[in-house]
CSV table of C-alpha atoms and ligand atoms in Angstrom, one decimal:
chain,number,residue,atom,x,y,z
A,1,UNK,CA,-12.4,9.4,-172.0
A,2,UNK,CA,-12.6,10.7,-168.5
A,3,UNK,CA,-9.3,12.1,-167.1
A,4,UNK,CA,-7.8,9.7,-164.6
A,5,UNK,CA,-5.4,10.3,-161.7
A,6,UNK,CA,-2.4,9.2,-163.6
A,7,UNK,CA,-3.2,11.8,-166.4
A,8,UNK,CA,-2.3,14.6,-164.0
A,9,UNK,CA,1.2,13.3,-163.4
A,10,UNK,CA,4.2,14.6,-165.4
A,11,UNK,CA,7.4,12.7,-164.6
A,12,UNK,CA,10.6,14.6,-165.5
A,13,UNK,CA,13.3,12.4,-167.1
A,14,UNK,CA,16.0,14.3,-165.2
A,15,UNK,CA,18.8,11.7,-165.9
A,16,UNK,CA,22.2,12.1,-167.4
A,17,UNK,CA,22.0,8.8,-169.2
A,18,UNK,CA,19.4,7.5,-171.6
A,19,UNK,CA,19.8,4.1,-170.1
A,20,UNK,CA,18.4,5.3,-166.7
A,21,UNK,CA,15.7,7.3,-168.4
A,22,UNK,CA,14.6,4.3,-170.4
A,23,UNK,CA,14.5,2.2,-167.2
A,24,UNK,CA,12.1,4.7,-165.6
A,25,UNK,CA,10.0,5.1,-168.7
A,26,UNK,CA,9.4,1.3,-168.7
A,27,UNK,CA,8.8,1.2,-165.0
A,28,UNK,CA,6.4,4.1,-164.9
A,29,UNK,CA,4.5,3.5,-168.1
A,30,UNK,CA,0.9,3.3,-167.3
A,31,UNK,CA,1.4,5.2,-164.0
A,32,UNK,CA,2.0,8.6,-165.3
A,33,UNK,CA,0.3,10.6,-168.1
A,34,UNK,CA,3.4,12.4,-169.5
A,35,UNK,CA,7.1,12.2,-169.5
A,36,UNK,CA,9.0,15.5,-169.5
A,37,UNK,CA,12.3,15.6,-171.4
A,38,UNK,CA,14.5,18.4,-170.3
A,39,UNK,CA,17.6,20.1,-171.7
A,40,UNK,CA,20.1,17.7,-170.0
A,41,UNK,CA,18.8,14.6,-171.8
A,42,UNK,CA,17.8,16.4,-175.0
A,43,UNK,CA,21.2,18.1,-175.5
A,44,UNK,CA,22.9,14.8,-175.0
A,45,UNK,CA,20.7,12.5,-177.0
A,46,UNK,CA,18.7,14.8,-179.4
A,47,UNK,CA,15.5,13.7,-181.0
A,48,UNK,CA,16.2,10.0,-180.4
A,49,UNK,CA,15.2,10.3,-176.8
A,50,UNK,CA,11.7,11.4,-178.0
A,51,UNK,CA,11.6,8.3,-180.2
A,52,UNK,CA,12.7,6.1,-177.2
A,53,UNK,CA,9.9,7.4,-175.0
A,54,UNK,CA,7.3,6.8,-177.8
A,55,UNK,CA,8.6,3.3,-178.4
A,56,UNK,CA,8.6,2.4,-174.7
A,57,UNK,CA,5.4,4.0,-173.5
A,58,UNK,CA,1.9,5.3,-174.4
A,59,UNK,CA,2.3,8.5,-172.3
A,60,UNK,CA,2.4,11.9,-173.8
A,61,UNK,CA,5.6,13.9,-174.2
A,62,UNK,CA,6.5,17.3,-172.8
A,63,UNK,CA,9.7,18.7,-174.3
A,64,UNK,CA,11.0,21.3,-171.8
A,65,UNK,CA,13.2,23.4,-174.1
A,66,UNK,CA,12.3,26.9,-172.6
A,67,UNK,CA,12.8,28.6,-176.0
A,68,UNK,CA,13.6,32.3,-176.1
A,69,UNK,CA,15.0,33.9,-179.3
A,70,UNK,CA,13.9,36.3,-182.1
A,71,UNK,CA,10.4,35.4,-183.3
A,72,UNK,CA,11.6,34.1,-186.8
A,73,UNK,CA,14.0,31.7,-185.2
A,74,UNK,CA,11.5,30.4,-182.6
A,75,UNK,CA,9.0,29.8,-185.5
A,76,UNK,CA,11.5,27.8,-187.4
A,77,UNK,CA,12.6,25.9,-184.3
A,78,UNK,CA,9.0,25.1,-183.4
A,79,UNK,CA,8.3,23.7,-186.9
A,80,UNK,CA,11.0,21.2,-186.2
A,81,UNK,CA,9.7,20.4,-182.8
A,82,UNK,CA,6.2,19.9,-184.2
A,83,UNK,CA,7.6,17.3,-186.6
A,84,UNK,CA,9.0,15.4,-183.6
A,85,UNK,CA,5.4,14.7,-182.5
A,86,UNK,CA,5.7,16.0,-178.9
A,87,UNK,CA,2.6,17.2,-177.1
A,88,UNK,CA,3.8,20.2,-175.2
A,89,UNK,CA,6.9,22.5,-175.4
A,90,UNK,CA,7.9,25.4,-173.1
A,91,UNK,CA,8.6,28.9,-174.4
A,92,UNK,CA,9.6,31.8,-172.2
A,93,UNK,CA,7.0,34.6,-172.0
A,94,UNK,CA,9.8,37.2,-171.3
A,95,UNK,CA,10.4,38.3,-174.9
A,96,UNK,CA,7.3,39.4,-176.8
A,97,UNK,CA,3.7,38.4,-177.6
A,98,UNK,CA,4.9,38.2,-181.2
A,99,UNK,CA,7.4,35.5,-180.3
A,100,UNK,CA,4.7,33.5,-178.5
A,101,UNK,CA,2.4,33.8,-181.5
A,102,UNK,CA,5.2,32.6,-183.8
A,103,UNK,CA,5.8,29.7,-181.4
A,104,UNK,CA,2.1,28.8,-181.6
A,105,UNK,CA,2.1,29.1,-185.4
A,106,UNK,CA,5.2,26.8,-185.6
A,107,UNK,CA,3.5,24.2,-183.4
A,108,UNK,CA,1.0,23.8,-186.3
A,109,UNK,CA,-1.7,22.6,-183.9
A,110,UNK,CA,0.3,19.5,-183.4
A,111,UNK,CA,2.4,20.7,-180.4
A,112,UNK,CA,0.9,23.0,-177.7
A,113,UNK,CA,2.9,25.9,-176.3
A,114,UNK,CA,3.3,26.3,-172.5
A,115,UNK,CA,4.5,29.8,-171.5
A,116,UNK,CA,7.1,30.0,-168.7
A,117,UNK,CA,6.0,33.0,-166.7
A,118,UNK,CA,8.7,33.6,-164.1
A,119,UNK,CA,11.4,31.0,-163.1
A,120,UNK,CA,11.1,30.0,-159.5
A,121,UNK,CA,14.6,31.1,-158.8
A,122,UNK,CA,13.6,34.6,-159.6
A,123,UNK,CA,12.4,36.8,-156.7
A,124,UNK,CA,11.7,40.4,-156.1
A,125,UNK,CA,15.4,41.2,-156.0
A,126,UNK,CA,16.0,39.5,-159.4
A,127,UNK,CA,13.0,41.3,-160.9
A,128,UNK,CA,14.4,44.7,-159.6
A,129,UNK,CA,17.8,43.9,-160.9
A,130,UNK,CA,16.3,43.1,-164.4
A,131,UNK,CA,14.9,46.7,-164.4
A,132,UNK,CA,11.2,46.1,-164.1
A,133,UNK,CA,8.7,48.6,-162.9
A,134,UNK,CA,8.2,49.1,-159.2
A,135,UNK,CA,4.8,47.4,-159.2
A,136,UNK,CA,6.4,44.2,-160.4
A,137,UNK,CA,9.2,44.4,-157.9
A,138,UNK,CA,6.7,44.9,-155.1
A,139,UNK,CA,4.6,42.0,-156.2
A,140,UNK,CA,6.3,39.6,-158.7
A,141,UNK,CA,2.9,37.8,-159.0
A,142,UNK,CA,1.7,40.7,-161.0
A,143,UNK,CA,4.5,39.8,-163.5
A,144,UNK,CA,3.4,36.2,-163.5
A,145,UNK,CA,-0.2,37.3,-164.4
A,146,UNK,CA,1.0,39.8,-166.9
A,147,UNK,CA,3.0,37.1,-168.7
A,148,UNK,CA,0.2,34.6,-168.4
A,149,UNK,CA,-2.0,37.2,-170.2
A,150,UNK,CA,0.5,37.4,-173.0
A,151,UNK,CA,0.6,33.6,-173.4
A,152,UNK,CA,-3.2,33.5,-173.4
A,153,UNK,CA,-3.5,36.2,-176.0
A,154,UNK,CA,-0.9,34.6,-178.2
A,155,UNK,CA,-2.9,31.4,-178.2
A,156,UNK,CA,-0.7,29.3,-176.0
A,157,UNK,CA,-2.1,26.1,-174.5
A,158,UNK,CA,-1.3,27.3,-171.0
A,159,UNK,CA,1.4,28.3,-168.6
A,160,UNK,CA,3.8,26.8,-166.0
A,161,UNK,CA,3.1,28.4,-162.7
A,162,UNK,CA,3.4,27.7,-159.0
A,163,UNK,CA,0.5,26.2,-157.0
A,164,UNK,CA,0.1,29.7,-155.5
A,165,UNK,CA,-0.9,31.1,-158.8
A,166,UNK,CA,-3.1,28.4,-160.2
A,167,UNK,CA,-6.4,29.7,-159.0
A,168,UNK,CA,-5.7,33.2,-160.2
A,169,UNK,CA,-4.7,31.9,-163.7
A,170,UNK,CA,-7.8,29.7,-164.0
A,171,UNK,CA,-10.0,32.5,-162.9
A,172,UNK,CA,-8.5,35.0,-165.3
A,173,UNK,CA,-8.2,32.7,-168.4
A,174,UNK,CA,-10.7,29.9,-167.9
A,175,UNK,CA,-10.6,26.1,-167.4
A,176,UNK,CA,-9.2,25.3,-170.9
A,177,UNK,CA,-6.1,27.2,-170.4
A,178,UNK,CA,-3.7,24.7,-168.8
A,179,UNK,CA,-2.0,25.4,-165.4
A,180,UNK,CA,1.1,23.2,-165.1
A,181,UNK,CA,2.6,23.1,-161.6
A,182,UNK,CA,6.1,22.0,-160.5
A,183,UNK,CA,7.4,22.0,-157.0
A,184,UNK,CA,5.1,19.1,-155.9
A,185,UNK,CA,5.9,17.3,-152.7
A,186,UNK,CA,3.5,14.7,-151.2
A,187,UNK,CA,3.3,15.1,-147.4
A,188,UNK,CA,4.9,11.7,-147.0
A,189,UNK,CA,8.1,12.7,-148.7
A,190,UNK,CA,10.6,14.8,-146.9
A,191,UNK,CA,13.7,15.3,-149.0
A,192,UNK,CA,16.9,16.4,-147.4
A,193,UNK,CA,18.1,19.8,-148.3
A,194,UNK,CA,15.3,20.2,-150.8
A,195,UNK,CA,15.8,23.1,-153.3
A,196,UNK,CA,12.0,23.4,-154.0
A,197,UNK,CA,11.0,26.0,-151.4
A,198,UNK,CA,7.4,26.8,-152.1
A,199,UNK,CA,5.9,23.4,-152.4
A,200,UNK,CA,2.4,22.0,-152.9
A,201,UNK,CA,1.1,18.5,-152.3
A,202,UNK,CA,-0.4,16.6,-155.3
A,203,UNK,CA,-3.9,16.8,-153.6
A,204,UNK,CA,-3.6,20.5,-153.0
A,205,UNK,CA,-2.4,21.2,-156.5
A,206,UNK,CA,-5.3,19.4,-158.2
A,207,UNK,CA,-7.8,20.9,-155.8
A,208,UNK,CA,-6.5,24.3,-156.7
A,209,UNK,CA,-7.1,23.5,-160.3
A,210,UNK,CA,-3.7,22.3,-161.7
A,211,UNK,CA,-4.2,20.3,-164.9
A,212,UNK,CA,-0.7,18.8,-164.7
A,213,UNK,CA,1.7,18.3,-161.9
A,214,UNK,CA,5.4,17.9,-162.4
A,215,UNK,CA,6.7,15.5,-159.8
A,216,UNK,CA,10.2,14.1,-160.0
A,217,UNK,CA,12.3,13.3,-157.0
A,218,UNK,CA,9.5,12.1,-154.7
A,219,UNK,CA,8.9,9.3,-157.2
A,220,UNK,CA,12.4,8.9,-158.7
A,221,UNK,CA,14.2,8.6,-155.3
A,222,UNK,CA,11.5,6.4,-153.6
A,223,UNK,CA,12.5,2.9,-152.6
A,224,UNK,CA,9.9,1.7,-154.9
A,225,UNK,CA,9.1,4.4,-157.6
A,226,UNK,CA,6.2,2.4,-159.0
A,227,UNK,CA,4.5,2.3,-155.6
A,228,UNK,CA,5.2,5.9,-155.0
A,229,UNK,CA,3.6,6.8,-158.3
A,230,UNK,CA,0.5,4.8,-157.3
A,231,UNK,CA,0.4,6.6,-154.0
A,232,UNK,CA,0.4,9.9,-155.8
A,233,UNK,CA,-2.4,8.7,-158.1
A,234,UNK,CA,-4.5,7.7,-155.0
A,235,UNK,CA,-3.9,11.0,-153.4
A,236,UNK,CA,-5.0,12.9,-156.6
A,237,UNK,CA,-8.1,10.7,-157.0
A,238,UNK,CA,-9.0,11.2,-153.3
A,239,UNK,CA,-8.7,15.0,-153.6
A,240,UNK,CA,-10.9,15.0,-156.7
A,241,UNK,CA,-13.7,12.9,-155.5
A,242,UNK,CA,-16.0,14.5,-152.9
A,243,UNK,CA,-16.1,12.7,-149.6
A,244,UNK,CA,-18.8,10.1,-149.2
A,245,UNK,CA,-21.0,11.5,-146.4
A,246,UNK,CA,-23.5,8.6,-146.4
B,1,LIG,O1,9.9,17.2,-158.3
B,1,LIG,P1,11.3,17.7,-158.7
B,1,LIG,O2,11.7,18.9,-157.9
B,1,LIG,O3,12.4,16.6,-158.8
B,1,LIG,O4,11.1,18.2,-160.2
B,1,LIG,C1,12.1,18.8,-160.9
B,1,LIG,C2,11.7,19.1,-162.2
B,1,LIG,O5,10.7,20.2,-162.2
B,1,LIG,C3,12.8,19.5,-163.1
B,1,LIG,O6,12.7,18.9,-164.4
B,1,LIG,C4,12.7,21.0,-163.3
B,1,LIG,O7,13.1,21.5,-164.6
B,1,LIG,C5,11.2,21.2,-163.2
B,1,LIG,N1,10.7,22.5,-162.7
B,1,LIG,C6,11.0,23.0,-161.5
B,1,LIG,N2,10.6,24.3,-161.1
B,1,LIG,C7,10.0,25.0,-161.9
B,1,LIG,C8,9.8,24.6,-163.2
B,1,LIG,C9,10.2,23.3,-163.6
B,1,LIG,O8,11.6,22.4,-160.6
B,1,LIG,N3,9.6,26.2,-161.6
């Protein structure tokens, strides 16, 4: 089936209570392609939150665990995750290709691995403080691409990267390698004191080649979250369909 506008949208269930999360799952079911369960909710609720999302929606599930441990432990953890029946899981690329390969193996073809390249709160200073080579300090995007290559070679399904890197990732690793982009802000939402600094609109992100956009607060905090999601869908569809010049 052809990919629709809603299939690009990942809504993060960034809620402290499962009650609130459930309310949004019910509200947005049919308007988003995927729900993202993060550490906050998973630590509090465990696998039951995955079951809740499955029961209340037909959307896919992205478990944002950002795993990072010795390869053998990641393998065993991923075997458990695959049994939960989630579609995507995040694993840091900052350890080794072996760890990423073991994560892919543990996913057993049931759960795809997304590599986390460089967290957005890391900048050149952080990269320098972590002891990286000068070339990565001078240009942290080189580190993003280096780690994306590790993820690609290990058989990961794709990477999480900013809108700024999507085109480069797609060019280097092809269309089948997923680029998942957070930091999405539609032009019509202006959040006060926003912590996302380098933002991309939904239309820009999909035009650049993003396969999935993670968009939380612009939908969650809208007066009418259902309408906000529909507005994002329209924007995505408009960006993807060439203008009618007739
Ligand atoms: O759209 P909003 O800023 O509310 O989205 C926040 C979500 O995006 C959180 O779940 C956060 O973990 C995720 N995220 C992010 N920046 C990244 C990677 C993921 O904000 N670089």
